[in-house]
mmCIF file of C-alpha atoms and ligand atoms in Angstrom:
data_model
loop_
_atom_site.group_PDB
_atom_site.id
_atom_site.type_symbol
_atom_site.label_atom_id
_atom_site.label_comp_id
_atom_site.label_asym_id
_atom_site.label_seq_id
_atom_site.Cartn_x
_atom_site.Cartn_y
_atom_site.Cartn_z
ATOM 1 C CA UNK A 153 25.618 32.651 70.345
ATOM 2 C CA UNK A 154 22.719 34.273 71.965
ATOM 3 C CA UNK A 155 22.058 37.731 70.736
ATOM 4 C CA UNK A 156 20.127 40.922 72.023
ATOM 5 C CA UNK A 157 17.601 42.157 69.427
ATOM 6 C CA UNK A 158 14.842 44.563 68.950
ATOM 7 C CA UNK A 159 11.531 42.858 68.412
ATOM 8 C CA UNK A 160 7.766 43.769 68.090
ATOM 9 C CA UNK A 161 5.876 42.248 70.870
ATOM 10 C CA UNK A 162 2.124 41.877 71.545
ATOM 11 C CA UNK A 163 1.998 42.118 75.442
ATOM 12 C CA UNK A 164 -1.766 42.210 75.743
ATOM 13 C CA UNK A 165 -4.915 41.770 73.327
ATOM 14 C CA UNK A 166 -6.296 45.055 72.044
ATOM 15 C CA UNK A 167 -3.238 47.186 73.119
ATOM 16 C CA UNK A 168 -0.777 48.397 70.644
ATOM 17 C CA UNK A 169 2.262 46.174 70.059
ATOM 18 C CA UNK A 170 5.557 47.403 71.803
ATOM 19 C CA UNK A 171 9.187 47.377 70.476
ATOM 20 C CA UNK A 172 11.427 45.870 73.198
ATOM 21 C CA UNK A 173 14.810 44.388 73.414
ATOM 22 C CA UNK A 174 14.892 40.552 73.823
ATOM 23 C CA UNK A 175 17.309 37.864 73.998
ATOM 24 C CA UNK A 176 17.488 35.460 71.047
ATOM 25 C CA UNK A 177 18.918 32.215 72.040
ATOM 26 C CA UNK A 178 21.528 30.162 70.072
ATOM 27 C CA UNK A 179 20.148 27.514 67.629
ATOM 28 C CA UNK A 180 19.670 24.019 69.038
ATOM 29 C CA UNK A 181 20.174 20.856 67.032
ATOM 30 C CA UNK A 182 18.351 21.219 63.645
ATOM 31 C CA UNK A 183 17.905 25.003 64.105
ATOM 32 C CA UNK A 184 19.357 28.132 62.562
ATOM 33 C CA UNK A 185 19.789 31.762 63.624
ATOM 34 C CA UNK A 186 18.707 34.313 60.950
ATOM 35 C CA UNK A 187 19.391 37.960 60.855
ATOM 36 C CA UNK A 188 16.253 39.310 59.629
ATOM 37 C CA UNK A 189 16.566 41.588 56.445
ATOM 38 C CA UNK A 190 12.908 42.569 56.095
ATOM 39 C CA UNK A 191 9.410 41.479 57.656
ATOM 40 C CA UNK A 192 6.167 42.180 56.118
ATOM 41 C CA UNK A 193 3.208 43.447 58.199
ATOM 42 C CA UNK A 194 0.383 40.920 57.473
ATOM 43 C CA UNK A 195 -3.260 41.156 58.594
ATOM 44 C CA UNK A 196 -2.657 38.038 60.581
ATOM 45 C CA UNK A 197 -0.218 39.981 62.892
ATOM 46 C CA UNK A 198 -2.932 42.371 63.441
ATOM 47 C CA UNK A 199 -5.375 39.650 64.191
ATOM 48 C CA UNK A 200 -2.847 38.100 66.707
ATOM 49 C CA UNK A 201 -2.842 41.489 68.657
ATOM 50 C CA UNK A 202 -6.714 41.464 69.279
ATOM 51 C CA UNK A 203 -7.230 37.782 69.652
ATOM 52 C CA UNK A 204 -9.061 37.140 66.285
ATOM 53 C CA UNK A 205 -6.244 34.706 65.887
ATOM 54 C CA UNK A 206 -6.139 33.569 69.360
ATOM 55 C CA UNK A 207 -2.282 33.273 69.879
ATOM 56 C CA UNK A 208 -1.455 33.932 73.529
ATOM 57 C CA UNK A 209 0.678 36.972 74.529
ATOM 58 C CA UNK A 210 3.314 37.807 75.121
ATOM 59 C CA UNK A 211 3.838 37.094 71.432
ATOM 60 C CA UNK A 212 6.855 38.247 69.329
ATOM 61 C CA UNK A 213 4.897 39.131 66.045
ATOM 62 C CA UNK A 214 5.853 38.407 62.367
ATOM 63 C CA UNK A 215 5.799 35.394 60.104
ATOM 64 C CA UNK A 216 6.613 36.932 56.812
ATOM 65 C CA UNK A 217 10.374 37.526 56.448
ATOM 66 C CA UNK A 218 13.483 37.049 54.689
ATOM 67 C CA UNK A 219 17.100 37.353 55.958
ATOM 68 C CA UNK A 220 20.617 35.813 56.297
ATOM 69 C CA UNK A 221 21.820 32.725 58.240
ATOM 70 C CA UNK A 222 24.245 33.783 60.802
ATOM 71 C CA UNK A 223 24.550 30.600 62.828
ATOM 72 C CA UNK A 224 23.906 26.938 62.420
ATOM 73 C CA UNK A 225 22.674 24.533 64.833
ATOM 74 C CA UNK A 226 24.261 20.916 65.235
ATOM 75 C CA UNK A 227 23.215 18.657 62.480
ATOM 76 C CA UNK A 228 22.363 21.354 59.883
ATOM 77 C CA UNK A 229 24.458 20.401 56.893
ATOM 78 C CA UNK A 230 22.453 21.424 53.923
ATOM 79 C CA UNK A 231 22.596 25.387 54.643
ATOM 80 C CA UNK A 232 25.585 27.741 55.350
ATOM 81 C CA UNK A 233 26.341 30.859 57.362
ATOM 82 C CA UNK A 234 25.584 33.663 54.734
ATOM 83 C CA UNK A 235 22.823 31.947 52.862
ATOM 84 C CA UNK A 236 19.741 34.167 51.997
ATOM 85 C CA UNK A 237 16.382 32.559 53.154
ATOM 86 C CA UNK A 238 12.781 33.188 53.177
ATOM 87 C CA UNK A 239 10.860 32.153 56.262
ATOM 88 C CA UNK A 240 8.193 29.520 55.785
ATOM 89 C CA UNK A 241 5.675 29.519 58.727
ATOM 90 C CA UNK A 242 4.907 25.834 57.941
ATOM 91 C CA UNK A 243 7.961 23.709 58.933
ATOM 92 C CA UNK A 244 6.957 20.736 56.817
ATOM 93 C CA UNK A 245 8.602 17.558 58.208
ATOM 94 C CA UNK A 246 8.485 15.450 55.157
ATOM 95 C CA UNK A 247 7.438 12.380 57.205
ATOM 96 C CA UNK A 248 3.938 12.841 58.510
ATOM 97 C CA UNK A 249 0.820 11.388 56.435
ATOM 98 C CA UNK A 250 -0.028 14.855 55.044
ATOM 99 C CA UNK A 251 3.697 15.486 53.832
ATOM 100 C CA UNK A 252 3.786 12.061 52.412
ATOM 101 C CA UNK A 253 0.574 12.554 50.550
ATOM 102 C CA UNK A 254 1.772 15.679 48.903
ATOM 103 C CA UNK A 255 0.121 18.304 51.333
ATOM 104 C CA UNK A 256 2.905 19.653 53.456
ATOM 105 C CA UNK A 257 0.738 22.756 54.074
ATOM 106 C CA UNK A 258 -1.244 20.554 56.322
ATOM 107 C CA UNK A 259 1.911 18.930 58.094
ATOM 108 C CA UNK A 260 1.306 17.714 61.547
ATOM 109 C CA UNK A 261 4.688 19.212 62.911
ATOM 110 C CA UNK A 262 3.569 22.410 61.748
ATOM 111 C CA UNK A 263 0.152 22.052 63.476
ATOM 112 C CA UNK A 264 1.952 21.668 66.788
ATOM 113 C CA UNK A 265 4.363 24.599 66.204
ATOM 114 C CA UNK A 266 1.933 27.659 66.707
ATOM 115 C CA UNK A 267 3.628 29.717 69.336
ATOM 116 C CA UNK A 268 7.001 27.747 69.935
ATOM 117 C CA UNK A 269 9.550 25.709 67.755
ATOM 118 C CA UNK A 270 8.338 22.317 66.910
ATOM 119 C CA UNK A 271 9.908 20.908 69.999
ATOM 120 C CA UNK A 272 7.550 22.997 72.185
ATOM 121 C CA UNK A 273 10.259 25.344 73.501
ATOM 122 C CA UNK A 274 10.936 29.107 72.983
ATOM 123 C CA UNK A 275 14.163 30.852 71.806
ATOM 124 C CA UNK A 276 13.083 34.385 72.809
ATOM 125 C CA UNK A 277 13.435 35.657 76.499
ATOM 126 C CA UNK A 278 12.351 39.141 77.581
ATOM 127 C CA UNK A 279 14.498 41.353 79.962
ATOM 128 C CA UNK A 280 13.297 39.394 83.069
ATOM 129 C CA UNK A 281 14.347 36.152 81.420
ATOM 130 C CA UNK A 282 10.674 35.198 80.709
ATOM 131 C CA UNK A 283 10.044 33.216 77.531
ATOM 132 C CA UNK A 284 8.071 34.899 74.707
ATOM 133 C CA UNK A 285 5.747 33.039 72.256
ATOM 134 C CA UNK A 286 6.741 32.899 68.612
ATOM 135 C CA UNK A 287 3.864 33.982 66.145
ATOM 136 C CA UNK A 288 3.057 31.150 63.895
ATOM 137 C CA UNK A 289 6.133 29.254 65.254
ATOM 138 C CA UNK A 290 8.474 31.909 63.843
ATOM 139 C CA UNK A 291 8.216 35.486 65.335
ATOM 140 C CA UNK A 292 10.422 37.276 62.882
ATOM 141 C CA UNK A 293 9.474 40.868 63.420
ATOM 142 C CA UNK A 294 12.726 41.122 65.135
ATOM 143 C CA UNK A 295 16.412 41.783 64.368
ATOM 144 C CA UNK A 296 17.288 38.210 64.921
ATOM 145 C CA UNK A 297 15.262 34.977 65.162
ATOM 146 C CA UNK A 298 16.225 31.308 65.824
ATOM 147 C CA UNK A 299 14.206 29.048 63.882
ATOM 148 C CA UNK A 300 13.688 25.324 63.006
ATOM 149 C CA UNK A 301 15.696 24.384 59.834
ATOM 150 C CA UNK A 302 12.472 23.364 58.207
ATOM 151 C CA UNK A 303 11.264 26.985 58.523
ATOM 152 C CA UNK A 304 13.762 28.414 56.003
ATOM 153 C CA UNK A 305 14.006 28.113 52.374
ATOM 154 C CA UNK A 306 17.261 28.945 50.732
ATOM 155 C CA UNK A 307 16.819 31.506 47.756
ATOM 156 C CA UNK A 308 18.764 33.507 45.251
ATOM 157 C CA UNK A 309 20.456 36.289 47.220
ATOM 158 C CA UNK A 310 20.120 38.875 44.359
ATOM 159 C CA UNK A 311 16.316 39.487 45.247
ATOM 160 C CA UNK A 312 15.737 42.461 47.476
ATOM 161 C CA UNK A 313 14.999 41.590 51.169
ATOM 162 C CA UNK A 314 11.612 43.482 51.114
ATOM 163 C CA UNK A 315 10.431 41.712 47.936
ATOM 164 C CA UNK A 316 11.545 38.293 49.213
ATOM 165 C CA UNK A 317 9.889 38.856 52.561
ATOM 166 C CA UNK A 318 6.428 39.098 51.370
ATOM 167 C CA UNK A 319 6.748 35.857 49.289
ATOM 168 C CA UNK A 320 6.863 34.156 52.698
ATOM 169 C CA UNK A 321 3.162 34.816 53.442
ATOM 170 C CA UNK A 322 0.912 37.265 51.228
ATOM 171 C CA UNK A 323 2.260 36.012 47.888
ATOM 172 C CA UNK A 324 2.341 32.456 48.681
ATOM 173 C CA UNK A 325 -1.028 32.522 50.377
ATOM 174 C CA UNK A 326 -2.897 34.516 47.651
ATOM 175 C CA UNK A 327 -1.181 33.488 44.589
ATOM 176 C CA UNK A 328 -0.891 29.769 45.694
ATOM 177 C CA UNK A 329 -4.639 29.776 46.121
ATOM 178 C CA UNK A 330 -4.992 30.378 42.371
ATOM 179 C CA UNK A 331 -1.824 28.463 41.236
ATOM 180 C CA UNK A 332 -1.902 25.428 43.607
ATOM 181 C CA UNK A 333 -5.142 24.892 45.270
ATOM 182 C CA UNK A 334 -7.198 24.887 42.088
ATOM 183 C CA UNK A 335 -6.219 24.419 38.504
ATOM 184 C CA UNK A 336 -7.630 27.451 36.536
ATOM 185 C CA UNK A 337 -8.357 26.874 32.945
ATOM 186 C CA UNK A 338 -7.137 29.588 30.534
ATOM 187 C CA UNK A 339 -10.138 32.037 29.841
ATOM 188 C CA UNK A 340 -11.750 31.422 33.103
ATOM 189 C CA UNK A 341 -13.810 33.935 35.052
ATOM 190 C CA UNK A 342 -12.553 34.406 38.762
ATOM 191 C CA UNK A 343 -13.972 36.622 41.495
ATOM 192 C CA UNK A 344 -11.763 37.692 44.402
ATOM 193 C CA UNK A 345 -13.424 39.015 47.530
ATOM 194 C CA UNK A 346 -10.959 41.148 49.434
ATOM 195 C CA UNK A 347 -8.145 43.092 47.916
ATOM 196 C CA UNK A 348 -5.817 43.349 50.811
ATOM 197 C CA UNK A 349 -2.242 41.769 50.625
ATOM 198 C CA UNK A 350 -3.487 38.337 50.158
ATOM 199 C CA UNK A 351 -6.291 39.182 47.649
ATOM 200 C CA UNK A 352 -4.191 41.269 45.489
ATOM 201 C CA UNK A 353 -1.906 38.193 45.067
ATOM 202 C CA UNK A 354 -4.770 35.923 44.412
ATOM 203 C CA UNK A 355 -5.770 38.361 41.598
ATOM 204 C CA UNK A 356 -2.200 38.227 40.175
ATOM 205 C CA UNK A 357 -2.383 34.329 40.512
ATOM 206 C CA UNK A 358 -5.439 34.285 38.592
ATOM 207 C CA UNK A 359 -3.929 36.555 35.850
ATOM 208 C CA UNK A 360 -0.924 34.367 35.754
ATOM 209 C CA UNK A 361 -3.074 31.277 35.260
ATOM 210 C CA UNK A 362 -4.738 32.872 32.174
ATOM 211 C CA UNK A 363 -8.006 33.994 33.700
ATOM 212 C CA UNK A 364 -9.629 36.248 31.159
ATOM 213 C CA UNK A 365 -12.004 37.992 33.480
ATOM 214 C CA UNK A 366 -11.218 38.913 37.250
ATOM 215 C CA UNK A 367 -13.764 40.589 39.267
ATOM 216 C CA UNK A 368 -12.471 42.254 42.590
ATOM 217 C CA UNK A 369 -14.923 42.863 45.486
ATOM 218 C CA UNK A 370 -13.810 45.200 48.268
ATOM 219 C CA UNK A 371 -15.398 47.910 50.466
ATOM 220 C CA UNK A 372 -12.438 50.251 49.772
ATOM 221 C CA UNK A 373 -12.035 52.157 46.547
ATOM 222 C CA UNK A 374 -8.258 52.607 47.317
ATOM 223 C CA UNK A 375 -7.998 48.736 47.507
ATOM 224 C CA UNK A 376 -10.082 48.304 44.293
ATOM 225 C CA UNK A 377 -7.574 50.664 42.625
ATOM 226 C CA UNK A 378 -4.751 48.338 43.661
ATOM 227 C CA UNK A 379 -6.752 45.431 42.352
ATOM 228 C CA UNK A 380 -7.019 46.933 38.901
ATOM 229 C CA UNK A 381 -3.180 47.404 38.944
ATOM 230 C CA UNK A 382 -2.689 43.680 39.747
ATOM 231 C CA UNK A 383 -5.036 42.333 36.995
ATOM 232 C CA UNK A 384 -8.640 42.808 37.986
ATOM 233 C CA UNK A 385 -10.725 43.562 34.867
ATOM 234 C CA UNK A 386 -13.912 44.631 36.864
ATOM 235 C CA UNK A 387 -14.304 45.937 40.505
ATOM 236 C CA UNK A 388 -17.388 46.068 42.788
ATOM 237 C CA UNK A 389 -17.634 48.189 45.819
ATOM 238 C CA UNK A 390 -20.766 46.802 47.616
ATOM 239 C CA UNK A 391 -20.988 50.132 49.510
ATOM 240 C CA UNK A 392 -21.853 51.966 46.322
ATOM 241 C CA UNK A 393 -22.548 49.338 43.628
ATOM 242 C CA UNK A 394 -25.069 47.289 45.870
ATOM 243 C CA UNK A 395 -25.345 43.578 45.903
ATOM 244 C CA UNK A 396 -22.155 41.840 44.934
ATOM 245 C CA UNK A 397 -23.524 38.422 44.065
ATOM 246 C CA UNK A 398 -26.462 40.054 41.726
ATOM 247 C CA UNK A 399 -23.659 42.198 40.053
ATOM 248 C CA UNK A 400 -21.444 39.164 39.527
ATOM 249 C CA UNK A 401 -24.349 37.185 38.100
ATOM 250 C CA UNK A 402 -25.096 39.913 35.758
ATOM 251 C CA UNK A 403 -21.376 40.550 34.666
ATOM 252 C CA UNK A 404 -20.811 36.810 34.074
ATOM 253 C CA UNK A 405 -24.147 35.605 32.671
ATOM 254 C CA UNK A 406 -24.950 33.239 35.415
ATOM 255 C CA UNK A 407 -21.875 32.742 37.706
ATOM 256 C CA UNK A 408 -18.090 32.725 37.764
ATOM 257 C CA UNK A 409 -15.942 29.573 37.414
ATOM 258 C CA UNK A 410 -13.921 30.361 40.471
ATOM 259 C CA UNK A 411 -14.536 32.565 43.680
ATOM 260 C CA UNK A 412 -11.862 33.193 46.227
ATOM 261 C CA UNK A 413 -12.751 34.526 49.656
ATOM 262 C CA UNK A 414 -9.721 36.428 51.011
ATOM 263 C CA UNK A 415 -11.640 38.149 53.855
ATOM 264 C CA UNK A 416 -12.467 35.429 56.488
ATOM 265 C CA UNK A 417 -16.086 36.185 57.235
ATOM 266 C CA UNK A 418 -18.997 33.672 57.038
ATOM 267 C CA UNK A 419 -21.083 36.220 55.085
ATOM 268 C CA UNK A 420 -18.540 36.683 52.231
ATOM 269 C CA UNK A 421 -17.927 32.876 51.997
ATOM 270 C CA UNK A 422 -21.606 32.422 51.437
ATOM 271 C CA UNK A 423 -21.331 35.167 48.770
ATOM 272 C CA UNK A 424 -18.336 33.391 47.006
ATOM 273 C CA UNK A 425 -20.496 30.157 46.974
ATOM 274 C CA UNK A 426 -23.292 31.826 45.565
ATOM 275 C CA UNK A 427 -21.589 33.664 42.919
ATOM 276 C CA UNK A 428 -20.261 30.665 41.102
ATOM 277 C CA UNK A 429 -22.154 28.730 38.394
ATOM 278 C CA UNK A 430 -23.153 25.085 38.806
ATOM 279 C CA UNK A 431 -20.026 22.931 39.066
ATOM 280 C CA UNK A 432 -17.971 26.090 39.953
ATOM 281 C CA UNK A 433 -15.403 26.149 42.699
ATOM 282 C CA UNK A 434 -15.307 28.485 45.777
ATOM 283 C CA UNK A 435 -12.136 28.778 47.551
ATOM 284 C CA UNK A 436 -11.700 29.949 51.171
ATOM 285 C CA UNK A 437 -8.375 31.710 51.813
ATOM 286 C CA UNK A 438 -9.423 34.282 54.509
ATOM 287 C CA UNK A 439 -8.928 33.114 58.124
ATOM 288 C CA UNK A 440 -12.105 33.595 60.174
ATOM 289 C CA UNK A 441 -12.544 33.946 63.907
ATOM 290 C CA UNK A 442 -12.704 30.696 65.679
ATOM 291 C CA UNK A 443 -16.514 29.708 65.914
ATOM 292 C CA UNK A 444 -17.588 31.747 62.684
ATOM 293 C CA UNK A 445 -19.900 29.686 60.741
ATOM 294 C CA UNK A 446 -21.233 29.671 57.135
ATOM 295 C CA UNK A 447 -24.837 29.458 55.927
ATOM 296 C CA UNK A 448 -25.458 27.583 52.577
ATOM 297 C CA UNK A 449 -28.825 26.602 50.979
ATOM 298 C CA UNK A 450 -28.826 22.749 51.778
ATOM 299 C CA UNK A 451 -31.565 22.124 49.276
ATOM 300 C CA UNK A 452 -29.550 23.407 46.260
ATOM 301 C CA UNK A 453 -26.283 21.502 47.189
ATOM 302 C CA UNK A 454 -26.848 18.277 45.258
ATOM 303 C CA UNK A 455 -28.537 20.138 42.325
ATOM 304 C CA UNK A 456 -25.412 22.538 41.805
ATOM 305 C CA UNK A 457 -22.556 20.221 42.381
ATOM 306 C CA UNK A 458 -20.463 23.164 43.527
ATOM 307 C CA UNK A 459 -17.256 22.660 45.252
ATOM 308 C CA UNK A 460 -16.203 24.604 48.324
ATOM 309 C CA UNK A 461 -12.592 24.162 49.317
ATOM 310 C CA UNK A 462 -10.157 25.623 51.909
ATOM 311 C CA UNK A 463 -6.662 26.901 50.697
ATOM 312 C CA UNK A 464 -4.089 26.804 53.581
ATOM 313 C CA UNK A 465 -1.078 28.918 53.116
ATOM 314 C CA UNK A 466 -1.853 28.706 49.148
ATOM 315 C CA UNK A 467 -1.459 24.854 49.390
ATOM 316 C CA UNK A 468 2.253 25.815 49.545
ATOM 317 C CA UNK A 469 5.187 23.485 49.050
ATOM 318 C CA UNK A 470 7.602 26.101 50.015
ATOM 319 C CA UNK A 471 10.786 24.543 48.767
ATOM 320 C CA UNK A 472 9.305 24.284 45.366
ATOM 321 C CA UNK A 473 7.051 27.396 45.361
ATOM 322 C CA UNK A 474 9.234 30.107 46.839
ATOM 323 C CA UNK A 475 11.782 29.793 44.003
ATOM 324 C CA UNK A 476 9.123 29.362 41.410
ATOM 325 C CA UNK A 477 7.355 32.587 42.665
ATOM 326 C CA UNK A 478 10.663 34.401 42.567
ATOM 327 C CA UNK A 479 11.379 33.056 38.875
ATOM 328 C CA UNK A 480 8.024 34.449 37.928
ATOM 329 C CA UNK A 481 8.952 37.777 39.572
ATOM 330 C CA UNK A 482 12.209 37.894 37.668
ATOM 331 C CA UNK A 483 10.446 37.113 34.422
ATOM 332 C CA UNK A 484 8.065 40.117 34.996
ATOM 333 C CA UNK A 485 4.831 37.912 35.459
ATOM 334 C CA UNK A 486 4.535 38.376 39.262
ATOM 335 C CA UNK A 487 4.480 41.895 40.554
ATOM 336 C CA UNK A 488 6.443 42.284 43.869
ATOM 337 C CA UNK A 489 7.983 45.750 43.566
ATOM 338 C CA UNK A 490 4.335 47.234 43.100
ATOM 339 C CA UNK A 491 3.277 45.348 46.274
ATOM 340 C CA UNK A 492 5.544 47.049 48.695
ATOM 341 C CA UNK A 493 4.074 50.512 48.976
ATOM 342 C CA UNK A 494 5.675 51.412 52.293
ATOM 343 C CA UNK A 495 8.890 50.594 54.155
ATOM 344 C CA UNK A 496 9.398 51.173 57.918
ATOM 345 C CA UNK A 497 12.028 50.924 60.630
ATOM 346 C CA UNK A 498 11.375 48.628 63.426
ATOM 347 C CA UNK A 499 10.855 51.694 65.732
ATOM 348 C CA UNK A 500 8.036 52.742 63.248
ATOM 349 C CA UNK A 501 6.111 49.464 63.911
ATOM 350 C CA UNK A 502 3.166 51.138 65.341
ATOM 351 C CA UNK A 503 2.741 53.257 62.392
ATOM 352 C CA UNK A 504 2.995 50.259 60.200
ATOM 353 C CA UNK A 505 0.015 48.668 62.036
ATOM 354 C CA UNK A 506 -1.892 51.898 61.815
ATOM 355 C CA UNK A 507 -1.388 52.113 58.183
ATOM 356 C CA UNK A 508 -2.419 48.460 57.903
ATOM 357 C CA UNK A 509 -5.762 49.074 59.791
ATOM 358 C CA UNK A 510 -6.341 52.248 57.569
ATOM 359 C CA UNK A 511 -5.772 50.115 54.398
ATOM 360 C CA UNK A 512 -3.272 52.603 52.829
ATOM 361 C CA UNK A 513 -0.732 49.945 51.664
ATOM 362 C CA UNK A 514 -0.800 47.186 49.193
ATOM 363 C CA UNK A 515 1.805 45.827 51.717
ATOM 364 C CA UNK A 516 3.877 47.579 54.317
ATOM 365 C CA UNK A 517 7.262 46.091 55.221
ATOM 366 C CA UNK A 518 9.607 46.602 58.220
ATOM 367 C CA UNK A 519 13.131 46.865 56.696
ATOM 368 C CA UNK A 520 16.066 46.085 59.246
HETATM 369 ZN ZN1 ZN B 19 0.516 36.420 56.976
HETATM 370 ZN ZN1 ZN B 20 4.764 16.750 57.883
#
């Protein structure tokens, strides 16, 4: 049954998002309706409000959520009303060449569902009956959302909604880059550029993998303080410490084994590539503006045999990785409680975005 729900909507780029009441349509075949329990405020949501990630408005924000299934569409037989789920913003189809080759994070179905459900239609309408786009094919900064069945992963209901929510983006993207995209050897030296919600999770992914030295680079001392809490052994603030690459070369005696770029800028990708030793691996996690380019010294490429690789959604296989990350949390290896440094009501969404831009939180979460 269709429901009325409050939702956080970007109406126009470079304007603050607004909270409005929308209609959430009933699930169609292969879909489910979810009562959202909590939704993290991710930097990508902010990027969607200013066109850095060019998803057209009007757009219901949010792609990092957990909730409870309240209605099943026709044909959904492997889930039940009352199940607790985490939203995956990649609806892996299981059939395309990428799913079959074991890279569901690159799924063709998901590439089509950027602002709609995979069938190309919307499940949100505004008060005038006009359709609203779904951020990342989900749009879960709302009291209710109708999603494709492939966008939800059933989890243990004992996990708090705010903790479960952030696994759906920041934790998966950040920790996954260290746990899935590359295989870090115990004792390795890692560098993480950017200590925001994603970078902090890359830091803890490196720590879980047994990295001995983890160097965090960020322009904010507050974020570097968080970085130490999540496992960074050294921190560099280029504002006060000067050239990061030179510092890293000195600290590591000639370059790190792995560098993770969690910022999304050509200049920091170049630094990540330059701060690893010969044969090392630089991983690009941050999402840049379309058209952003990277400058590398072409002459040195064959001599150094470095690897530069992208990491999409932490190379997630959500149905395997979400439960695994929650198991690491229950065991005490993965910090989630410490990540949620503030919670907000949906009516405080503007404050949550202001705090994101000010960089005061490890992660802010809207709790419903
Ligand atoms: Zn995100
Ligand atoms: Zn697929």
